[in-house]
Amino acid sequence: MDWGIELWDQFDSVDKYLQHGFDFGEKYGKFIKERCQIEQEYAGRLRKLVKSYQPKKKDEDRSMFSTHKAFQSQLSELNDIAGQHEIVAETMVLNILKSCQTFINDQKLEKKKLYQEGKSMQIALDKVEQNVDHTKKKFEKEWKDCERLQANHEKLDADTNVTKADVERAKYAWNAKKDVVEHCKQDYAAALETFNAEQNAHYNTKMPQVFQKYREADEKRIQKLRELMVEYATIDKKVKPIIQKCLDGMEQAGNAIDSKLDAALVVEKLKSGFLIPSDKEFEDYSAPQRLKPHNEEVTESLRNSMNFGRGQKKAFGWIFGPKKKIPGWPAHPATPVKLYSTDTSVFFTASLCHVHVCRIPKTASLPVIPTTRLVANVLNIYVPEAADYSHLPPEQRKKKLQRHMDDLNKEITKQEDERKAIMKMHGVYTSNPALGDPSSLEGERKIVDGKIDKLRTDLQQYENWYKEAFGSLQSSPARNSAHYSTAVKSEPLATAPQSQNKLMQRDQSFDNDFDEEPESIGTCTALYDFDATSEGALSMKCGQVFSLLEVDNGDGWTRVMYNDSDGYVPSSYIEIKYNT
């Protein structure tokens, strides 16, 4: 249907309709903008959620379990899903929002021109019509004046008392007016003819062209909205298969959970390599002068004071995430119980909160502890970490040493590859000096050679420790335990350089075995930012307020708590306020 014919008298209504159409286009663009904002916010919150549940460094030992691996896989897939939502938002902004805004703005300008064109035509036609009305009114006025003059002439001509001269003057005026009326009539006829021609051209030629442009603009608007709406669905449709793959990956990760495998990993992780204790011998207390051996008193006292029962969480603390403690920090002392071992010149003092290690003369007469396993358990938990992993049970020590050697071998291979690359570049520079100076690579080569030498020295050291541990493990079980105790006691302070001095001066606390809530003795405010890099330390930001748990004992560290996490921060980085 032709808008110029059907809607010839609805120019303003057609213009208003098109304006409503453009308003709808702007409304759709606003909808796309808000949808993109929602997608961006949703993706951002998903990424934040994934980041908050990423495994911490302290949780590395747990990542071997199938449940943890499945969860990490799900987090990875969820992060990919977040990326797809970001792609949806970005694509909609580029392909829909910007295109819609540009199109609507251009069409608004086009509509404005069409409206001005139509209005100018209407104004021109109105002027022609006004001219017709003017000539018509003038013709009407002159004709009435002519009729009045004619009546006056006829009246004078019929009156016998009027002179002939008066009659002639009246007749002359009437004839003159008739000439004026004739001119007005011609002007009116010409104006009317012009108006009819203009009106015919206006409604049959000019305005239909304007209406056609209006219709074309409206059709373009409708077609553009159609394309944008189809594109909207297409963008969503494109990411659905990828999201479905992510969901399939989550499902596969869940199906990969293996309870038997996790149970085997628990054994592998916790197995000490010690033998189950043998049967106890019958002690006849009715025999004359039968005294309870000192070592039994020690064993019972140690077992009672340390309460190594089934209900303790220590054995699985590494799974559930026990509280952190920096080795060497003090705890409240309890009554010590002394343990002696005759196979080395080492004497141990165990209490509810400490284990002390010190040297004693070999000539001293010391009672023998019948079970090495108890000592090993104590050392396994409370002896500071040694470089050769001698603080661990034999089975765990061997695994740690093997893992460390594998890491060293990988690093050596990496450095050797780097050295080969340097030598290859050296050869290229030698053959073509224009590319570079061969001597400039000498410094890099020496650095890499130094790294390789150091790594090989470390590898040799760990191989020696491994051979020592492996030899002990391959022999009788009793020898395994004896060798383990000897290895631990012979190098009790082979610790990391950062904590070595502290461990010589302080007793090791095992407050991790208990769930008592530490009591706050005040508050402290962080003066500077601090990033924790060692086990047991607590990161802080300037201005954070912490609960004060323990004061500085002269080593430069203070124990604090923030939310549910406690740890140690530099004393010089905080301002303390004690409770009154």
XYZ file of N, CA and C in Angstrom, residues 254 323 381 394 466 546 571:
21
model
N 33.607 -34.961 38.156
C 32.899 -35.590 39.269
C 32.932 -37.105 39.176
N 46.005 -25.314 62.385
C 46.507 -23.961 62.547
C 47.990 -23.917 62.257
N 56.621 -35.134 64.786
C 55.696 -34.025 64.928
C 56.401 -32.756 65.359
N 60.753 -42.972 57.805
C 61.559 -43.473 56.674
C 60.807 -43.476 55.347
N 69.648 -40.187 49.982
C 68.682 -41.193 49.546
C 69.258 -42.603 49.684
N 44.243 -5.996 64.237
C 44.362 -7.396 64.601
C 44.169 -7.558 66.106
N 57.202 -7.133 64.489
C 56.807 -6.254 65.595
C 56.953 -4.782 65.220
